[in-house]
Amino acid sequence: MIIIAFAPNSSKILPNILCKKFKHCAVIVRNENKFTMYQFVAHRHVEKIVLRHRDIGILATYGWHFVYIPRDIKHDFDPDSSWTCVGMTKHAIGICAPWILTPYALYKYIHE
């Protein structure tokens, strides 16, 4: 199962200017009883953060929204090859839609 996390804030300037409701997205993959979050920082720099159930609850209290996708991550997933957090997320779940450029557009595409 893949969980896509959407954050309402970002420390970067451009997402705060260009993006509407959500400013950042991340991929969370479940491994047995823990989760691994792929947090996009910059091109060729993706942090892998180990989370527990409690940590996801803490993120939810800070305004993060989660969308659960009932499929496995793509076998050729390479998070370091993406230029944006949205590009990394689209590659992880196998979406090939060039018009989706912001986290909110991705949220609407997945959630509908």
PDB file of N, CA and C in Angstrom:
ATOM      1  N   MET A   1       0.837  -1.165   0.000  1.00  0.00           N
ATOM      2  CA  MET A   1       0.000   0.000   0.000  1.00  0.00           C
ATOM      3  C   MET A   1       0.893   1.241   0.000  1.00  0.00           C
ATOM      4  N   ILE A   2       0.476   2.232  -0.763  1.00  0.00           N
ATOM      5  CA  ILE A   2       1.170   3.511  -0.839  1.00  0.00           C
ATOM      6  C   ILE A   2       0.266   4.564  -0.210  1.00  0.00           C
ATOM      7  N   ILE A   3       0.869   5.436   0.573  1.00  0.00           N
ATOM      8  CA  ILE A   3       0.153   6.574   1.148  1.00  0.00           C
ATOM      9  C   ILE A   3       0.790   7.829   0.580  1.00  0.00           C
ATOM     10  N   ILE A   4      -0.023   8.701   0.020  1.00  0.00           N
ATOM     11  CA  ILE A   4       0.463   9.981  -0.474  1.00  0.00           C
ATOM     12  C   ILE A   4       0.080  11.032   0.563  1.00  0.00           C
ATOM     13  N   ALA A   5       1.090  11.742   1.075  1.00  0.00           N
ATOM     14  CA  ALA A   5       0.875  12.760   2.098  1.00  0.00           C
ATOM     15  C   ALA A   5       0.973  14.143   1.460  1.00  0.00           C
ATOM     16  N   PHE A   6       0.014  14.990   1.764  1.00  0.00           N
ATOM     17  CA  PHE A   6      -0.036  16.350   1.235  1.00  0.00           C
ATOM     18  C   PHE A   6       0.067  17.339   2.388  1.00  0.00           C
ATOM     19  N   ALA A   7       1.024  18.263   2.283  1.00  0.00           N
ATOM     20  CA  ALA A   7       1.266  19.239   3.344  1.00  0.00           C
ATOM     21  C   ALA A   7       0.748  20.613   2.949  1.00  0.00           C
ATOM     22  N   PRO A   8       0.152  21.338   3.900  1.00  0.00           N
ATOM     23  CA  PRO A   8      -0.381  22.668   3.596  1.00  0.00           C
ATOM     24  C   PRO A   8       0.669  23.776   3.629  1.00  0.00           C
ATOM     25  N   ASN A   9       1.902  23.450   3.998  1.00  0.00           N
ATOM     26  CA  ASN A   9       2.939  24.474   4.062  1.00  0.00           C
ATOM     27  C   ASN A   9       4.264  23.945   3.545  1.00  0.00           C
ATOM     28  N   SER A  10       5.165  24.860   3.235  1.00  0.00           N
ATOM     29  CA  SER A  10       6.478  24.496   2.717  1.00  0.00           C
ATOM     30  C   SER A  10       7.474  25.567   3.139  1.00  0.00           C
ATOM     31  N   SER A  11       8.732  25.186   3.217  1.00  0.00           N
ATOM     32  CA  SER A  11       9.768  26.162   3.541  1.00  0.00           C
ATOM     33  C   SER A  11      10.325  26.822   2.280  1.00  0.00           C
ATOM     34  N   LYS A  12       9.935  26.329   1.130  1.00  0.00           N
ATOM     35  CA  LYS A  12      10.406  26.881  -0.146  1.00  0.00           C
ATOM     36  C   LYS A  12       9.547  28.078  -0.558  1.00  0.00           C
ATOM     37  N   ILE A  13      10.125  28.991  -1.306  1.00  0.00           N
ATOM     38  CA  ILE A  13       9.429  30.209  -1.701  1.00  0.00           C
ATOM     39  C   ILE A  13       8.444  29.959  -2.845  1.00  0.00           C
ATOM     40  N   LEU A  14       8.883  29.282  -3.908  1.00  0.00           N
ATOM     41  CA  LEU A  14       8.023  29.087  -5.081  1.00  0.00           C
ATOM     42  C   LEU A  14       6.735  28.313  -4.786  1.00  0.00           C
ATOM     43  N   PRO A  15       6.793  27.214  -4.050  1.00  0.00           N
ATOM     44  CA  PRO A  15       5.520  26.543  -3.753  1.00  0.00           C
ATOM     45  C   PRO A  15       4.559  27.417  -2.950  1.00  0.00           C
ATOM     46  N   ASN A  16       5.080  28.236  -2.073  1.00  0.00           N
ATOM     47  CA  ASN A  16       4.206  29.121  -1.294  1.00  0.00           C
ATOM     48  C   ASN A  16       3.537  30.166  -2.165  1.00  0.00           C
ATOM     49  N   ILE A  17       4.183  30.536  -3.279  1.00  0.00           N
ATOM     50  CA  ILE A  17       3.606  31.526  -4.186  1.00  0.00           C
ATOM     51  C   ILE A  17       2.671  30.867  -5.200  1.00  0.00           C
ATOM     52  N   LEU A  18       3.114  29.766  -5.805  1.00  0.00           N
ATOM     53  CA  LEU A  18       2.410  29.171  -6.937  1.00  0.00           C
ATOM     54  C   LEU A  18       1.311  28.171  -6.558  1.00  0.00           C
ATOM     55  N   CYS A  19       1.465  27.484  -5.461  1.00  0.00           N
ATOM     56  CA  CYS A  19       0.539  26.398  -5.125  1.00  0.00           C
ATOM     57  C   CYS A  19      -0.612  26.913  -4.270  1.00  0.00           C
ATOM     58  N   LYS A  20      -1.783  26.292  -4.457  1.00  0.00           N
ATOM     59  CA  LYS A  20      -2.987  26.741  -3.754  1.00  0.00           C
ATOM     60  C   LYS A  20      -3.095  26.135  -2.359  1.00  0.00           C
ATOM     61  N   LYS A  21      -3.806  25.055  -2.250  1.00  0.00           N
ATOM     62  CA  LYS A  21      -4.136  24.479  -0.947  1.00  0.00           C
ATOM     63  C   LYS A  21      -2.967  23.695  -0.356  1.00  0.00           C
ATOM     64  N   PHE A  22      -2.351  22.830  -1.150  1.00  0.00           N
ATOM     65  CA  PHE A  22      -1.233  22.022  -0.677  1.00  0.00           C
ATOM     66  C   PHE A  22       0.057  22.514  -1.309  1.00  0.00           C
ATOM     67  N   LYS A  23       1.097  22.599  -0.507  1.00  0.00           N
ATOM     68  CA  LYS A  23       2.378  23.133  -0.972  1.00  0.00           C
ATOM     69  C   LYS A  23       3.428  22.047  -1.198  1.00  0.00           C
ATOM     70  N   HIS A  24       3.195  20.847  -0.676  1.00  0.00           N
ATOM     71  CA  HIS A  24       4.200  19.786  -0.760  1.00  0.00           C
ATOM     72  C   HIS A  24       3.509  18.425  -0.706  1.00  0.00           C
ATOM     73  N   CYS A  25       4.127  17.431  -1.318  1.00  0.00           N
ATOM     74  CA  CYS A  25       3.616  16.062  -1.220  1.00  0.00           C
ATOM     75  C   CYS A  25       4.783  15.110  -1.006  1.00  0.00           C
ATOM     76  N   ALA A  26       4.488  13.978  -0.404  1.00  0.00           N
ATOM     77  CA  ALA A  26       5.500  12.977  -0.106  1.00  0.00           C
ATOM     78  C   ALA A  26       4.889  11.585  -0.275  1.00  0.00           C
ATOM     79  N   VAL A  27       5.754  10.617  -0.507  1.00  0.00           N
ATOM     80  CA  VAL A  27       5.333   9.229  -0.681  1.00  0.00           C
ATOM     81  C   VAL A  27       5.665   8.466   0.599  1.00  0.00           C
ATOM     82  N   ILE A  28       4.688   7.723   1.107  1.00  0.00           N
ATOM     83  CA  ILE A  28       4.905   6.881   2.286  1.00  0.00           C
ATOM     84  C   ILE A  28       4.609   5.443   1.890  1.00  0.00           C
ATOM     85  N   VAL A  29       5.579   4.572   2.154  1.00  0.00           N
ATOM     86  CA  VAL A  29       5.456   3.151   1.816  1.00  0.00           C
ATOM     87  C   VAL A  29       5.456   2.355   3.116  1.00  0.00           C
ATOM     88  N   ARG A  30       4.547   1.398   3.201  1.00  0.00           N
ATOM     89  CA  ARG A  30       4.440   0.579   4.411  1.00  0.00           C
ATOM     90  C   ARG A  30       5.344  -0.637   4.284  1.00  0.00           C
ATOM     91  N   ASN A  31       6.169  -0.861   5.310  1.00  0.00           N
ATOM     92  CA  ASN A  31       7.021  -2.038   5.412  1.00  0.00           C
ATOM     93  C   ASN A  31       6.742  -2.702   6.749  1.00  0.00           C
ATOM     94  N   GLU A  32       5.970  -3.780   6.715  1.00  0.00           N
ATOM     95  CA  GLU A  32       5.565  -4.518   7.910  1.00  0.00           C
ATOM     96  C   GLU A  32       4.848  -3.596   8.895  1.00  0.00           C
ATOM     97  N   ASN A  33       5.462  -3.254  10.040  1.00  0.00           N
ATOM     98  CA  ASN A  33       4.777  -2.430  11.030  1.00  0.00           C
ATOM     99  C   ASN A  33       5.307  -1.000  11.084  1.00  0.00           C
ATOM    100  N   LYS A  34       6.174  -0.616  10.153  1.00  0.00           N
ATOM    101  CA  LYS A  34       6.657   0.759  10.113  1.00  0.00           C
ATOM    102  C   LYS A  34       6.494   1.318   8.708  1.00  0.00           C
ATOM    103  N   PHE A  35       6.646   2.603   8.592  1.00  0.00           N
ATOM    104  CA  PHE A  35       6.460   3.294   7.325  1.00  0.00           C
ATOM    105  C   PHE A  35       7.746   4.015   6.953  1.00  0.00           C
ATOM    106  N   THR A  36       7.995   4.148   5.650  1.00  0.00           N
ATOM    107  CA  THR A  36       9.132   4.915   5.154  1.00  0.00           C
ATOM    108  C   THR A  36       8.592   6.053   4.306  1.00  0.00           C
ATOM    109  N   MET A  37       8.932   7.283   4.689  1.00  0.00           N
ATOM    110  CA  MET A  37       8.507   8.460   3.943  1.00  0.00           C
ATOM    111  C   MET A  37       9.661   8.919   3.055  1.00  0.00           C
ATOM    112  N   TYR A  38       9.357   9.101   1.773  1.00  0.00           N
ATOM    113  CA  TYR A  38      10.311   9.666   0.835  1.00  0.00           C
ATOM    114  C   TYR A  38      10.022  11.162   0.756  1.00  0.00           C
ATOM    115  N   GLN A  39      10.854  11.951   1.423  1.00  0.00           N
ATOM    116  CA  GLN A  39      10.668  13.394   1.537  1.00  0.00           C
ATOM    117  C   GLN A  39      11.581  14.086   0.514  1.00  0.00           C
ATOM    118  N   PHE A  40      10.979  14.716  -0.495  1.00  0.00           N
ATOM    119  CA  PHE A  40      11.735  15.407  -1.529  1.00  0.00           C
ATOM    120  C   PHE A  40      12.295  16.712  -0.956  1.00  0.00           C
ATOM    121  N   VAL A  41      13.614  16.905  -1.096  1.00  0.00           N
ATOM    122  CA  VAL A  41      14.271  18.119  -0.615  1.00  0.00           C
ATOM    123  C   VAL A  41      14.727  18.964  -1.793  1.00  0.00           C
ATOM    124  N   ALA A  42      15.433  18.337  -2.724  1.00  0.00           N
ATOM    125  CA  ALA A  42      15.928  19.008  -3.931  1.00  0.00           C
ATOM    126  C   ALA A  42      16.222  17.928  -4.967  1.00  0.00           C
ATOM    127  N   HIS A  43      16.544  18.358  -6.188  1.00  0.00           N
ATOM    128  CA  HIS A  43      16.880  17.389  -7.233  1.00  0.00           C
ATOM    129  C   HIS A  43      18.080  16.561  -6.782  1.00  0.00           C
ATOM    130  N   ARG A  44      17.935  15.254  -6.851  1.00  0.00           N
ATOM    131  CA  ARG A  44      18.932  14.284  -6.423  1.00  0.00           C
ATOM    132  C   ARG A  44      19.167  14.276  -4.911  1.00  0.00           C
ATOM    133  N   HIS A  45      18.194  14.772  -4.156  1.00  0.00           N
ATOM    134  CA  HIS A  45      18.292  14.742  -2.700  1.00  0.00           C
ATOM    135  C   HIS A  45      16.914  14.426  -2.106  1.00  0.00           C
ATOM    136  N   VAL A  46      16.702  13.164  -1.812  1.00  0.00           N
ATOM    137  CA  VAL A  46      15.449  12.699  -1.206  1.00  0.00           C
ATOM    138  C   VAL A  46      15.799  12.026   0.118  1.00  0.00           C
ATOM    139  N   GLU A  47      15.164  12.500   1.175  1.00  0.00           N
ATOM    140  CA  GLU A  47      15.399  11.932   2.504  1.00  0.00           C
ATOM    141  C   GLU A  47      14.427  10.784   2.745  1.00  0.00           C
ATOM    142  N   LYS A  48      14.938   9.688   3.283  1.00  0.00           N
ATOM    143  CA  LYS A  48      14.091   8.572   3.702  1.00  0.00           C
ATOM    144  C   LYS A  48      13.912   8.671   5.211  1.00  0.00           C
ATOM    145  N   ILE A  49      12.678   8.853   5.638  1.00  0.00           N
ATOM    146  CA  ILE A  49      12.375   9.037   7.047  1.00  0.00           C
ATOM    147  C   ILE A  49      11.507   7.867   7.505  1.00  0.00           C
ATOM    148  N   VAL A  50      11.929   7.207   8.569  1.00  0.00           N
ATOM    149  CA  VAL A  50      11.168   6.081   9.116  1.00  0.00           C
ATOM    150  C   VAL A  50      10.103   6.638  10.066  1.00  0.00           C
ATOM    151  N   LEU A  51       8.859   6.234   9.844  1.00  0.00           N
ATOM    152  CA  LEU A  51       7.728   6.704  10.640  1.00  0.00           C
ATOM    153  C   LEU A  51       7.038   5.530  11.322  1.00  0.00           C
ATOM    154  N   ARG A  52       6.328   5.853  12.390  1.00  0.00           N
ATOM    155  CA  ARG A  52       5.446   4.890  13.039  1.00  0.00           C
ATOM    156  C   ARG A  52       4.014   5.401  12.912  1.00  0.00           C
ATOM    157  N   HIS A  53       3.062   4.614  13.372  1.00  0.00           N
ATOM    158  CA  HIS A  53       1.653   5.018  13.336  1.00  0.00           C
ATOM    159  C   HIS A  53       1.447   6.348  14.064  1.00  0.00           C
ATOM    160  N   ARG A  54       2.102   6.495  15.183  1.00  0.00           N
ATOM    161  CA  ARG A  54       1.985   7.712  15.994  1.00  0.00           C
ATOM    162  C   ARG A  54       2.469   8.936  15.209  1.00  0.00           C
ATOM    163  N   ASP A  55       3.540   8.789  14.437  1.00  0.00           N
ATOM    164  CA  ASP A  55       4.088   9.910  13.674  1.00  0.00           C
ATOM    165  C   ASP A  55       3.122  10.383  12.591  1.00  0.00           C
ATOM    166  N   ILE A  56       2.417   9.462  11.993  1.00  0.00           N
ATOM    167  CA  ILE A  56       1.425   9.847  10.982  1.00  0.00           C
ATOM    168  C   ILE A  56       0.284  10.613  11.634  1.00  0.00           C
ATOM    169  N   GLY A  57      -0.085  10.232  12.836  1.00  0.00           N
ATOM    170  CA  GLY A  57      -1.094  10.981  13.577  1.00  0.00           C
ATOM    171  C   GLY A  57      -0.628  12.390  13.919  1.00  0.00           C
ATOM    172  N   ILE A  58       0.631  12.533  14.240  1.00  0.00           N
ATOM    173  CA  ILE A  58       1.186  13.858  14.532  1.00  0.00           C
ATOM    174  C   ILE A  58       1.175  14.722  13.280  1.00  0.00           C
ATOM    175  N   LEU A  59       1.543  14.141  12.135  1.00  0.00           N
ATOM    176  CA  LEU A  59       1.494  14.901  10.880  1.00  0.00           C
ATOM    177  C   LEU A  59       0.062  15.351  10.578  1.00  0.00           C
ATOM    178  N   ALA A  60      -0.903  14.493  10.868  1.00  0.00           N
ATOM    179  CA  ALA A  60      -2.305  14.848  10.622  1.00  0.00           C
ATOM    180  C   ALA A  60      -2.745  16.026  11.489  1.00  0.00           C
ATOM    181  N   THR A  61      -2.242  16.116  12.711  1.00  0.00           N
ATOM    182  CA  THR A  61      -2.607  17.251  13.555  1.00  0.00           C
ATOM    183  C   THR A  61      -2.002  18.555  13.041  1.00  0.00           C
ATOM    184  N   TYR A  62      -0.925  18.470  12.266  1.00  0.00           N
ATOM    185  CA  TYR A  62      -0.318  19.662  11.680  1.00  0.00           C
ATOM    186  C   TYR A  62      -0.902  20.001  10.306  1.00  0.00           C
ATOM    187  N   GLY A  63      -1.989  19.342   9.919  1.00  0.00           N
ATOM    188  CA  GLY A  63      -2.694  19.705   8.706  1.00  0.00           C
ATOM    189  C   GLY A  63      -2.382  18.867   7.481  1.00  0.00           C
ATOM    190  N   TRP A  64      -1.569  17.836   7.618  1.00  0.00           N
ATOM    191  CA  TRP A  64      -1.270  16.973   6.488  1.00  0.00           C
ATOM    192  C   TRP A  64      -2.504  16.138   6.163  1.00  0.00           C
ATOM    193  N   HIS A  65      -2.749  15.919   4.873  1.00  0.00           N
ATOM    194  CA  HIS A  65      -3.840  15.059   4.410  1.00  0.00           C
ATOM    195  C   HIS A  65      -3.221  13.833   3.751  1.00  0.00           C
ATOM    196  N   PHE A  66      -3.895  12.695   3.900  1.00  0.00           N
ATOM    197  CA  PHE A  66      -3.361  11.436   3.389  1.00  0.00           C
ATOM    198  C   PHE A  66      -4.354  10.800   2.437  1.00  0.00           C
ATOM    199  N   VAL A  67      -3.821  10.270   1.330  1.00  0.00           N
ATOM    200  CA  VAL A  67      -4.619   9.523   0.366  1.00  0.00           C
ATOM    201  C   VAL A  67      -3.989   8.137   0.271  1.00  0.00           C
ATOM    202  N   TYR A  68      -4.800   7.119   0.504  1.00  0.00           N
ATOM    203  CA  TYR A  68      -4.335   5.737   0.495  1.00  0.00           C
ATOM    204  C   TYR A  68      -4.581   5.134  -0.880  1.00  0.00           C
ATOM    205  N   ILE A  69      -3.533   4.550  -1.445  1.00  0.00           N
ATOM    206  CA  ILE A  69      -3.624   3.931  -2.767  1.00  0.00           C
ATOM    207  C   ILE A  69      -3.320   2.446  -2.604  1.00  0.00           C
ATOM    208  N   PRO A  70      -4.259   1.580  -2.943  1.00  0.00           N
ATOM    209  CA  PRO A  70      -4.083   0.144  -2.700  1.00  0.00           C
ATOM    210  C   PRO A  70      -3.272  -0.560  -3.784  1.00  0.00           C
ATOM    211  N   ARG A  71      -2.038  -0.127  -3.979  1.00  0.00           N
ATOM    212  CA  ARG A  71      -1.136  -0.834  -4.895  1.00  0.00           C
ATOM    213  C   ARG A  71       0.282  -0.660  -4.390  1.00  0.00           C
ATOM    214  N   ASP A  72       1.166  -1.468  -4.920  1.00  0.00           N
ATOM    215  CA  ASP A  72       2.562  -1.402  -4.504  1.00  0.00           C
ATOM    216  C   ASP A  72       3.298  -0.324  -5.291  1.00  0.00           C
ATOM    217  N   ILE A  73       4.404   0.096  -4.731  1.00  0.00           N
ATOM    218  CA  ILE A  73       5.229   1.097  -5.396  1.00  0.00           C
ATOM    219  C   ILE A  73       5.843   0.471  -6.648  1.00  0.00           C
ATOM    220  N   LYS A  74       6.069   1.285  -7.673  1.00  0.00           N
ATOM    221  CA  LYS A  74       6.611   0.759  -8.922  1.00  0.00           C
ATOM    222  C   LYS A  74       7.992   0.149  -8.690  1.00  0.00           C
ATOM    223  N   HIS A  75       8.267  -0.936  -9.386  1.00  0.00           N
ATOM    224  CA  HIS A  75       9.545  -1.628  -9.187  1.00  0.00           C
ATOM    225  C   HIS A  75      10.746  -0.814  -9.665  1.00  0.00           C
ATOM    226  N   ASP A  76      10.551   0.101 -10.596  1.00  0.00           N
ATOM    227  CA  ASP A  76      11.658   0.924 -11.084  1.00  0.00           C
ATOM    228  C   ASP A  76      11.658   2.325 -10.463  1.00  0.00           C
ATOM    229  N   PHE A  77      11.078   2.464  -9.280  1.00  0.00           N
ATOM    230  CA  PHE A  77      10.992   3.760  -8.608  1.00  0.00           C
ATOM    231  C   PHE A  77      12.377   4.238  -8.200  1.00  0.00           C
ATOM    232  N   ASP A  78      12.769   5.399  -8.715  1.00  0.00           N
ATOM    233  CA  ASP A  78      14.037   6.033  -8.375  1.00  0.00           C
ATOM    234  C   ASP A  78      13.725   7.456  -7.921  1.00  0.00           C
ATOM    235  N   PRO A  79      13.640   7.696  -6.613  1.00  0.00           N
ATOM    236  CA  PRO A  79      13.232   9.019  -6.151  1.00  0.00           C
ATOM    237  C   PRO A  79      14.239  10.119  -6.473  1.00  0.00           C
ATOM    238  N   ASP A  80      15.503   9.768  -6.657  1.00  0.00           N
ATOM    239  CA  ASP A  80      16.526  10.783  -6.917  1.00  0.00           C
ATOM    240  C   ASP A  80      16.481  11.349  -8.328  1.00  0.00           C
ATOM    241  N   SER A  81      15.733  10.750  -9.223  1.00  0.00           N
ATOM    242  CA  SER A  81      15.711  11.223 -10.606  1.00  0.00           C
ATOM    243  C   SER A  81      14.681  12.320 -10.853  1.00  0.00           C
ATOM    244  N   SER A  82      13.863  12.641  -9.875  1.00  0.00           N
ATOM    245  CA  SER A  82      12.790  13.619 -10.066  1.00  0.00           C
ATOM    246  C   SER A  82      13.271  15.041  -9.793  1.00  0.00           C
ATOM    247  N   TRP A  83      12.569  15.991 -10.408  1.00  0.00           N
ATOM    248  CA  TRP A  83      12.884  17.402 -10.234  1.00  0.00           C
ATOM    249  C   TRP A  83      12.002  18.066  -9.195  1.00  0.00           C
ATOM    250  N   THR A  84      10.810  17.497  -8.937  1.00  0.00           N
ATOM    251  CA  THR A  84       9.887  18.072  -7.962  1.00  0.00           C
ATOM    252  C   THR A  84       9.277  16.964  -7.113  1.00  0.00           C
ATOM    253  N   CYS A  85       8.627  17.379  -6.044  1.00  0.00           N
ATOM    254  CA  CYS A  85       7.949  16.403  -5.195  1.00  0.00           C
ATOM    255  C   CYS A  85       6.775  15.770  -5.940  1.00  0.00           C
ATOM    256  N   VAL A  86       6.118  16.533  -6.788  1.00  0.00           N
ATOM    257  CA  VAL A  86       4.993  16.005  -7.567  1.00  0.00           C
ATOM    258  C   VAL A  86       5.495  14.993  -8.591  1.00  0.00           C
ATOM    259  N   GLY A  87       6.616  15.284  -9.240  1.00  0.00           N
ATOM    260  CA  GLY A  87       7.191  14.341 -10.194  1.00  0.00           C
ATOM    261  C   GLY A  87       7.591  13.035  -9.535  1.00  0.00           C
ATOM    262  N   MET A  88       8.155  13.115  -8.338  1.00  0.00           N
ATOM    263  CA  MET A  88       8.534  11.911  -7.605  1.00  0.00           C
ATOM    264  C   MET A  88       7.297  11.093  -7.249  1.00  0.00           C
ATOM    265  N   THR A  89       6.244  11.760  -6.811  1.00  0.00           N
ATOM    266  CA  THR A  89       5.019  11.068  -6.418  1.00  0.00           C
ATOM    267  C   THR A  89       4.337  10.430  -7.619  1.00  0.00           C
ATOM    268  N   LYS A  90       4.274  11.144  -8.730  1.00  0.00           N
ATOM    269  CA  LYS A  90       3.660  10.579  -9.935  1.00  0.00           C
ATOM    270  C   LYS A  90       4.427   9.360 -10.410  1.00  0.00           C
ATOM    271  N   HIS A  91       5.749   9.409 -10.326  1.00  0.00           N
ATOM    272  CA  HIS A  91       6.564   8.268 -10.744  1.00  0.00           C
ATOM    273  C   HIS A  91       6.355   7.074  -9.806  1.00  0.00           C
ATOM    274  N   ALA A  92       6.173   7.337  -8.524  1.00  0.00           N
ATOM    275  CA  ALA A  92       5.998   6.255  -7.547  1.00  0.00           C
ATOM    276  C   ALA A  92       4.703   5.492  -7.774  1.00  0.00           C
ATOM    277  N   ILE A  93       3.635   6.204  -8.157  1.00  0.00           N
ATOM    278  CA  ILE A  93       2.348   5.523  -8.310  1.00  0.00           C
ATOM    279  C   ILE A  93       2.012   5.217  -9.760  1.00  0.00           C
ATOM    280  N   GLY A  94       2.861   5.658 -10.693  1.00  0.00           N
ATOM    281  CA  GLY A  94       2.677   5.284 -12.093  1.00  0.00           C
ATOM    282  C   GLY A  94       1.731   6.167 -12.870  1.00  0.00           C
ATOM    283  N   ILE A  95       1.669   7.439 -12.552  1.00  0.00           N
ATOM    284  CA  ILE A  95       0.823   8.372 -13.292  1.00  0.00           C
ATOM    285  C   ILE A  95       1.672   9.077 -14.340  1.00  0.00           C
ATOM    286  N   CYS A  96       1.198   9.069 -15.566  1.00  0.00           N
ATOM    287  CA  CYS A  96       1.877   9.783 -16.643  1.00  0.00           C
ATOM    288  C   CYS A  96       0.926  10.872 -17.143  1.00  0.00           C
ATOM    289  N   ALA A  97       0.904  11.977 -16.424  1.00  0.00           N
ATOM    290  CA  ALA A  97       0.020  13.097 -16.754  1.00  0.00           C
ATOM    291  C   ALA A  97       0.853  14.381 -16.689  1.00  0.00           C
ATOM    292  N   PRO A  98       1.304  14.887 -17.831  1.00  0.00           N
ATOM    293  CA  PRO A  98       2.205  16.051 -17.815  1.00  0.00           C
ATOM    294  C   PRO A  98       1.550  17.342 -17.344  1.00  0.00           C
ATOM    295  N   TRP A  99       0.222  17.424 -17.349  1.00  0.00           N
ATOM    296  CA  TRP A  99      -0.445  18.659 -16.933  1.00  0.00           C
ATOM    297  C   TRP A  99      -0.561  18.774 -15.411  1.00  0.00           C
ATOM    298  N   ILE A 100      -0.254  17.737 -14.679  1.00  0.00           N
ATOM    299  CA  ILE A 100      -0.293  17.795 -13.218  1.00  0.00           C
ATOM    300  C   ILE A 100       1.064  18.302 -12.740  1.00  0.00           C
ATOM    301  N   LEU A 101       1.079  19.544 -12.229  1.00  0.00           N
ATOM    302  CA  LEU A 101       2.334  20.176 -11.841  1.00  0.00           C
ATOM    303  C   LEU A 101       2.387  20.595 -10.375  1.00  0.00           C
ATOM    304  N   THR A 102       1.243  20.706  -9.725  1.00  0.00           N
ATOM    305  CA  THR A 102       1.207  21.145  -8.333  1.00  0.00           C
ATOM    306  C   THR A 102       0.655  20.035  -7.438  1.00  0.00           C
ATOM    307  N   PRO A 103       0.970  20.086  -6.153  1.00  0.00           N
ATOM    308  CA  PRO A 103       0.424  19.074  -5.246  1.00  0.00           C
ATOM    309  C   PRO A 103      -1.103  19.066  -5.197  1.00  0.00           C
ATOM    310  N   TYR A 104      -1.727  20.232  -5.294  1.00  0.00           N
ATOM    311  CA  TYR A 104      -3.191  20.274  -5.260  1.00  0.00           C
ATOM    312  C   TYR A 104      -3.796  19.650  -6.516  1.00  0.00           C
ATOM    313  N   ALA A 105      -3.185  19.862  -7.673  1.00  0.00           N
ATOM    314  CA  ALA A 105      -3.664  19.222  -8.902  1.00  0.00           C
ATOM    315  C   ALA A 105      -3.529  17.703  -8.800  1.00  0.00           C
ATOM    316  N   LEU A 106      -2.444  17.234  -8.206  1.00  0.00           N
ATOM    317  CA  LEU A 106      -2.262  15.796  -7.999  1.00  0.00           C
ATOM    318  C   LEU A 106      -3.300  15.265  -7.019  1.00  0.00           C
ATOM    319  N   TYR A 107      -3.579  16.004  -5.971  1.00  0.00           N
ATOM    320  CA  TYR A 107      -4.590  15.603  -4.986  1.00  0.00           C
ATOM    321  C   TYR A 107      -5.957  15.462  -5.657  1.00  0.00           C
ATOM    322  N   LYS A 108      -6.336  16.444  -6.460  1.00  0.00           N
ATOM    323  CA  LYS A 108      -7.629  16.376  -7.134  1.00  0.00           C
ATOM    324  C   LYS A 108      -7.665  15.208  -8.115  1.00  0.00           C
ATOM    325  N   TYR A 109      -6.572  14.928  -8.822  1.00  0.00           N
ATOM    326  CA  TYR A 109      -6.529  13.836  -9.785  1.00  0.00           C
ATOM    327  C   TYR A 109      -6.673  12.487  -9.072  1.00  0.00           C
ATOM    328  N   ILE A 110      -5.998  12.319  -7.959  1.00  0.00           N
ATOM    329  CA  ILE A 110      -6.041  11.047  -7.234  1.00  0.00           C
ATOM    330  C   ILE A 110      -7.363  10.893  -6.484  1.00  0.00           C
ATOM    331  N   HIS A 111      -7.832  11.961  -5.894  1.00  0.00           N
ATOM    332  CA  HIS A 111      -8.998  11.906  -5.009  1.00  0.00           C
ATOM    333  C   HIS A 111     -10.315  11.768  -5.762  1.00  0.00           C
ATOM    334  N   GLU A 112     -10.354  12.113  -7.047  1.00  0.00           N
ATOM    335  CA  GLU A 112     -11.603  12.030  -7.812  1.00  0.00           C
ATOM    336  C   GLU A 112     -11.872  10.648  -8.305  1.00  0.00           C
TER     337      GLU A 112
END
